[in-house]
Coordinates of C-alpha atoms and ligand atoms in Angstrom, one line a residue:
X27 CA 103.5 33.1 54.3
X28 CA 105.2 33.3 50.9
X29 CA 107.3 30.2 50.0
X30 CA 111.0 30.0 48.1
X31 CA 112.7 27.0 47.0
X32 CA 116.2 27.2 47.5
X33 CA 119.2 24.6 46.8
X34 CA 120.2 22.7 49.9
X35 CA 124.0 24.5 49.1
X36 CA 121.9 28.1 49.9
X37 CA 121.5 26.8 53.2
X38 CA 124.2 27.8 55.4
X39 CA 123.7 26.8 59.1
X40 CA 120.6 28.9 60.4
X41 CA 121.4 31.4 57.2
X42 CA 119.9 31.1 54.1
X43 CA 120.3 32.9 50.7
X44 CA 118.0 33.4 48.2
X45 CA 119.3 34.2 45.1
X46 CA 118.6 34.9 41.1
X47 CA 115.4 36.0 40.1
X48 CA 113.5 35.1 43.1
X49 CA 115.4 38.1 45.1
X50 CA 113.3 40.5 42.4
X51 CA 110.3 38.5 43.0
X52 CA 110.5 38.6 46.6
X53 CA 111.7 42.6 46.2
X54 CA 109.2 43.5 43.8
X55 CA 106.5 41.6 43.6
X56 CA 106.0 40.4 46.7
X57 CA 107.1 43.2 48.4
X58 CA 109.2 41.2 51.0
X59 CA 110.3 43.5 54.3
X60 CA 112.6 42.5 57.4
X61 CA 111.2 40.3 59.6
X62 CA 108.6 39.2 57.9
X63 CA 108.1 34.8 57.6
X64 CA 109.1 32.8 54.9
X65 CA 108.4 29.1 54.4
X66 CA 111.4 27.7 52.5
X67 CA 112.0 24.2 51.3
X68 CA 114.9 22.3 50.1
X69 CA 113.3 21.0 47.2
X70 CA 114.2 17.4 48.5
X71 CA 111.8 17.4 51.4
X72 CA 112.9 19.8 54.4
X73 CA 111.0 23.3 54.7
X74 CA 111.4 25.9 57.4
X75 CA 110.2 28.9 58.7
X76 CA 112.6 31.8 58.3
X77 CA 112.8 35.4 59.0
X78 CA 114.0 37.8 56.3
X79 CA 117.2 39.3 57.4
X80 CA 118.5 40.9 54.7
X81 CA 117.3 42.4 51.5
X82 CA 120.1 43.5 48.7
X83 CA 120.2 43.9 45.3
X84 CA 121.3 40.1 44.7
X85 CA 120.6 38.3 47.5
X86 CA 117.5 38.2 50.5
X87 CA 119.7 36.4 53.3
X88 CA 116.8 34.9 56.0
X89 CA 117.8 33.3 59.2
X90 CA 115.8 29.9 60.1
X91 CA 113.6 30.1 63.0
X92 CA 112.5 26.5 63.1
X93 CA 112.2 23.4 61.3
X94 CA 108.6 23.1 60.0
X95 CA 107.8 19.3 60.5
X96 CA 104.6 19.4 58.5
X97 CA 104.7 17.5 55.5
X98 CA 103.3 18.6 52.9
X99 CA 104.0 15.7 50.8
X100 CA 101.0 12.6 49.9
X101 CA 102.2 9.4 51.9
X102 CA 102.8 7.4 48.4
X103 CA 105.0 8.7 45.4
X104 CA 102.9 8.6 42.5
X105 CA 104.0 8.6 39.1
X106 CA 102.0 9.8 36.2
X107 CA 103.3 8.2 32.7
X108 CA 100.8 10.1 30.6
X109 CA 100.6 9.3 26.6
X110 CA 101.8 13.0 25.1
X111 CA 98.6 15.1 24.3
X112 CA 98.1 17.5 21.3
X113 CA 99.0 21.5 21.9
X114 CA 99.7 22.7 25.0
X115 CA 97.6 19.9 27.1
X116 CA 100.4 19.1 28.9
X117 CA 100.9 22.5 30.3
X118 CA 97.4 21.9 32.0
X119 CA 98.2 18.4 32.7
X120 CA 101.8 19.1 34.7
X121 CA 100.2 21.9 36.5
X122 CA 97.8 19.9 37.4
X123 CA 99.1 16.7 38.2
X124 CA 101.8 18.9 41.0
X125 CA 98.2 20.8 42.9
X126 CA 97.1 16.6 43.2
X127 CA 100.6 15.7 45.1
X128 CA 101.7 13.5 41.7
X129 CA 105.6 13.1 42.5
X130 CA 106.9 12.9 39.0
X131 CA 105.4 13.1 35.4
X132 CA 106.8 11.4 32.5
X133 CA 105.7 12.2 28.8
X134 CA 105.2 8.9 27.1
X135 CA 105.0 8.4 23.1
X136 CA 102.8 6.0 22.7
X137 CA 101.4 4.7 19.0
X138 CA 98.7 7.0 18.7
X139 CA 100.2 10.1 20.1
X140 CA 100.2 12.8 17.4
X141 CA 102.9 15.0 18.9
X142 CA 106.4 14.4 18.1
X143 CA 109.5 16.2 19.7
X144 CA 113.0 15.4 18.3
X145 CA 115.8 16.1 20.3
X146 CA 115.7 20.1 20.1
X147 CA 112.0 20.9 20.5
X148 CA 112.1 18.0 23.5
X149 CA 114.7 19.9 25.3
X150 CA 112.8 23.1 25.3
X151 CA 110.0 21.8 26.3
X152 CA 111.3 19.8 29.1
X153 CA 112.7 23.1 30.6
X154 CA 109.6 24.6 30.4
X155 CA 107.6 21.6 31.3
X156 CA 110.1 21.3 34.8
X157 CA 109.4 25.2 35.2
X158 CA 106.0 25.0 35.5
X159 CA 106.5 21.8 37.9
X160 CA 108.2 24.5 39.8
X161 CA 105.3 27.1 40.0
X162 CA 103.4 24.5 40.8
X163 CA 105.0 23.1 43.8
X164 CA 105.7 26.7 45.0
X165 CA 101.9 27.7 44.6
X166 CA 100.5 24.5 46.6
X167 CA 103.7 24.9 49.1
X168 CA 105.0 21.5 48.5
X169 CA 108.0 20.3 50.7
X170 CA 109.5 18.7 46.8
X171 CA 109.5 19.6 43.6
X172 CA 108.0 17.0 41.3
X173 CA 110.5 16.5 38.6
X174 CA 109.2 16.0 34.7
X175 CA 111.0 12.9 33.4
X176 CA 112.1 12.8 29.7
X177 CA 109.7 11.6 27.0
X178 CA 110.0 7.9 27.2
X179 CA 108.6 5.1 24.8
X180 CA 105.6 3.2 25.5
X181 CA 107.8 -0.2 26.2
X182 CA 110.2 2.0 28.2
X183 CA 107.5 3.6 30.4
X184 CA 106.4 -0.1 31.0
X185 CA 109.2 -0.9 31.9
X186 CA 110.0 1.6 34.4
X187 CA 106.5 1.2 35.4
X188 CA 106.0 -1.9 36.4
X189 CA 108.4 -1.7 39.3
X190 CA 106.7 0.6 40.8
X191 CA 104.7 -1.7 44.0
X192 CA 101.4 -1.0 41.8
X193 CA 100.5 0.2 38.3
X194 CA 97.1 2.0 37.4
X195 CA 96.5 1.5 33.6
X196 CA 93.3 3.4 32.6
X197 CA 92.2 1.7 29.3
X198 CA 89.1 3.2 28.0
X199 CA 87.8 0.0 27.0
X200 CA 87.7 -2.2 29.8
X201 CA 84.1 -3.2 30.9
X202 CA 83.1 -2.8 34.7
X203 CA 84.1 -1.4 38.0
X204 CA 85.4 -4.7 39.4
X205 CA 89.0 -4.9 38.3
X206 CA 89.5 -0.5 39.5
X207 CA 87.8 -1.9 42.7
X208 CA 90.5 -4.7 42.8
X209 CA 93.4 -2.7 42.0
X210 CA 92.7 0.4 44.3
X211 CA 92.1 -2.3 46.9
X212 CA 95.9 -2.7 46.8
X213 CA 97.1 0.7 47.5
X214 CA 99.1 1.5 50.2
X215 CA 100.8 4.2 52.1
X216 CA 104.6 3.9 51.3
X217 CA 104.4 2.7 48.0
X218 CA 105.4 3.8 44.6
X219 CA 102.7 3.7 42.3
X220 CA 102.4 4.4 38.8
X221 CA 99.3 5.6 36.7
X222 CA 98.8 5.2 32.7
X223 CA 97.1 7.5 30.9
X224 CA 96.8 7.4 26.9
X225 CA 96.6 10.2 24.9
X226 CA 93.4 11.6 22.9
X227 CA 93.5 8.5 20.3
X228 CA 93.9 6.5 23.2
X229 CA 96.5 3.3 24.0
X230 CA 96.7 0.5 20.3
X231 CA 95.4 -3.1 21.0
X232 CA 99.0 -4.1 20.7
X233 CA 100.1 -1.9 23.7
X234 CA 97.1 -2.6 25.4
X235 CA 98.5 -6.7 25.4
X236 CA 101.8 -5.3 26.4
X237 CA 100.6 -4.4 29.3
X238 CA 98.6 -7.1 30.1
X239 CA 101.5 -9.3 28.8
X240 CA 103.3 -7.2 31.6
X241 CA 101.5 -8.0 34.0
X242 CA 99.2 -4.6 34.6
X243 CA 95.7 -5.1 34.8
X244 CA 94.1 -2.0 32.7
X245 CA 91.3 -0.7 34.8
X246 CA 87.8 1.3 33.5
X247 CA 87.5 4.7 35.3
X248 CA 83.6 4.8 34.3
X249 CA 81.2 4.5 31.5
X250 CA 82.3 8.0 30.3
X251 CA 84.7 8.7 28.1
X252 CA 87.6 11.2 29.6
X253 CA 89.7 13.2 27.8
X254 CA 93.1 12.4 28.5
X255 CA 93.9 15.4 30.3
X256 CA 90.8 14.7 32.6
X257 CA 91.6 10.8 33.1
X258 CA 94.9 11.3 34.8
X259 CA 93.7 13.8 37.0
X260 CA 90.5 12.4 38.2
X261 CA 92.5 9.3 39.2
X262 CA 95.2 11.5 41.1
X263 CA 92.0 13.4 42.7
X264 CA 90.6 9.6 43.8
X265 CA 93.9 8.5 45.2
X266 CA 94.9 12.6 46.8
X267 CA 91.7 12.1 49.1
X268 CA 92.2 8.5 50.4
X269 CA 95.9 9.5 50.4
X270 CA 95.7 12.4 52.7
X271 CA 92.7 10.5 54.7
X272 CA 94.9 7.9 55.4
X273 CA 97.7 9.6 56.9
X274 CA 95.5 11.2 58.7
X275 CA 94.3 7.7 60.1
X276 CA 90.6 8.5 59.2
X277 CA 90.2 6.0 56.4
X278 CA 87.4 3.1 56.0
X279 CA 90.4 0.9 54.7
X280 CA 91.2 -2.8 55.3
X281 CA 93.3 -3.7 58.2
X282 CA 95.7 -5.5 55.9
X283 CA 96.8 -1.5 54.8
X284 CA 94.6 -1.0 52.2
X285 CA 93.6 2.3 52.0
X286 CA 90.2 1.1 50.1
X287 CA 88.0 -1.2 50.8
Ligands
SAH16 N1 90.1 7.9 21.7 C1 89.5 7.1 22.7 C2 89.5 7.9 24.0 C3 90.8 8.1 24.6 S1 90.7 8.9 26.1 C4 88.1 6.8 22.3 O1 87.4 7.7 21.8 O2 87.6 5.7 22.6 C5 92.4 9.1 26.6 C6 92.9 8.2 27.7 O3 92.2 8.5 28.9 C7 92.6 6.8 27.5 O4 93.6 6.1 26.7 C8 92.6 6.2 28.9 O5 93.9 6.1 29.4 C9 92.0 7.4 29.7 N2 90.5 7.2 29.8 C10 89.5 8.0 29.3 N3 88.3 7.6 29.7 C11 88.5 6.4 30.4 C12 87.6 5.5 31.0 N4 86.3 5.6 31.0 N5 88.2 4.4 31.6 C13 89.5 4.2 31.6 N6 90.4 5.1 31.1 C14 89.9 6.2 30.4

C-alpha cells in the first residue's frame, strides 16, 4: 500500500485530496488507479486506509475506508541533538535517524564542529534537511513526520535537553559500561528522551563539564571508537528494539517500568 502525507486541512470528512507534486508521483510514478488502497497520514499522528476515487490533473481525491489504529510510532519521543558533521553526513544521519523512530533531530554547533552555516546556507539546508525527514517517514510509513529543529548552540541544546525526562550523552571518553547500564536502566515508555552525539572532533572538556555541571551523566557506548554518524544511530538501534519490545509487552524490564534491566 503506497503511503501520502497530507495536511490535516486536505481532509475533508471521508474525502481527502492529495495535491502538488505528489498527484504526479502518484500518476506517474506510482501508477495509482481507482480503487486501489492508500495509507495516508496526517503528519500529526492519524493514518487511514483510503480508496482512490479520483485521479485529475491536480488533484487524486480518495475516500477513507477506515481509521487505521496501528501505530506506527516508538512508545517514547526521542530526540537526537547531534554535533554538526563534515559534508553531507547529515544527510545519512537524518535519514537515518527517521528509519530508527527518532522523533526530531536538531543540528548542534558544538566547539569542535568544522561546519559553519550562516543564516543563508542554514536555511537551505534546513529545507532540504526537513525534506528528506519527509522521505524518510513516508518510506518507513510513519504515522508523523519527524521535524529537523534549527541548528542550535551547544548551551542551547543543553538546555533544551535537559528537560527532556532523560538525557543520553555519548562521550567517547568515559571508561566502562556501568554508568550506560545505569542510565538505560531509566528509560521508559512515555518519556521524552534526548541523545548527544558529538561530531567527528568530538565534544571539548569544557562542554563535556557543562554537561556534567548540568546534570547529564555522559555515558561510554563501547571500547570502540564510532564515528559520529554511527554513534547516534547505534544508540537509536539499542533503544528502537527495547522500544518496540516493550510495547509489545515482551520486555525482560524491571517492574518499576524500566524497559532494561
Ligand atoms: N575525535 C574523537 C572521536 C569522536 S566520535 C576521538 O578520536 O577520540 C564522535 C562522537 O560519537 C563522540 O563525540 C561521541 O558522542 C560519540 N562516540 C563515538 N564513540 C563513542 C564511544 N565509544 N562511547 C561514547 N560515545 C562515542
Amino acid at each position: 500500500m503506497h503511503h501520502f502525507f497530507v495536511k490535516p486541512e486536505q481532509i475533508e470528512g471521508r474525502l481527502v485530496r492529495i495535491t502538488g507534486p505528489d498527484v504526479n508521483h502518484g500518476r506517474q510514478v506510482l501508477r495509482l488507479k481507482e480503487g486501489e488502497n492508500l495509507l495516508i497520514s496526517d503528519g500529526a499522528g492519524r493514518d487511514y486506509v483510503c480508496a482512490v476515487k479520483a485521479l485529475e490533473k491536480d488533484c487524486i481525491t480518495a475516500g477513507i475506508l477506515r481509521e487505521d489504529e496501528e501505530n506506527r510510532e516508538l512508545p517514547a519521543a526521542i530526540t537526537l541533538y547531534q554535533g554538526l558533521p563534515k559534508q553531507d553526513k547529515m544527510e545519512l544521519i537524518i535519514q537515518k535517524a527517521v528509519e530508527l523512530g527518532a522523533a526530531r533531530i536538531v543540528p548542534v554547533a558544538t566547539e569542535y564542529a568544522v561546519v559553519k552555516l550562516d543564516g543563508r546556507r542554514e536555511e537551505a539546508k534546513l529545507k532540504r534537511w526537513q525534506a528528506i525527514a519527509e522521505n524518510g517517514a513516508r518510506q518507513s510509513k510513519r504515522s508523523r513526520i519527524p521535524q529537523v529543529g534549527e541548528v542550535r548552540t551547544f548551551k542551547d541544546a543543553l538546555l533544551e535537553g535537559g528537560k527532556a525526562g532523560l538525557c543520553l550523552f555519548a562521550y567517547e571518553h568515559e571508561e566502562g559500561m556501568a554508568g550506560t547500564k545505569r542510565e538505560l536502566a531509566k528509560v521508559r515508555a512515555g518519556q521524552e528522551i534526548a541523545l548527544f552525539v558529538g561530531p567527528e572532533g568530538g565534544f571539548s572538556q569544557a562542554e563535556v563539564k557543562m554537561a556534567r555541571e548540568a546534570g547529564f551523566a555522559p555515558i561510554s557506548l563501547g571500547k570502540r571508537i564510532l564515528r559520529t554518524e554511527t554513534a547516534g544511530l547505534a544508540l537509536l538501534s539499542v533503544l528502537m528494539l527495547k522500544l518496540e519490545m516493550c510495547s509489545e509487552g515482551c520486555t525482560d524490564g524491571g517492574e518499576d517500568g524500566s524497559i532494561f534491566r
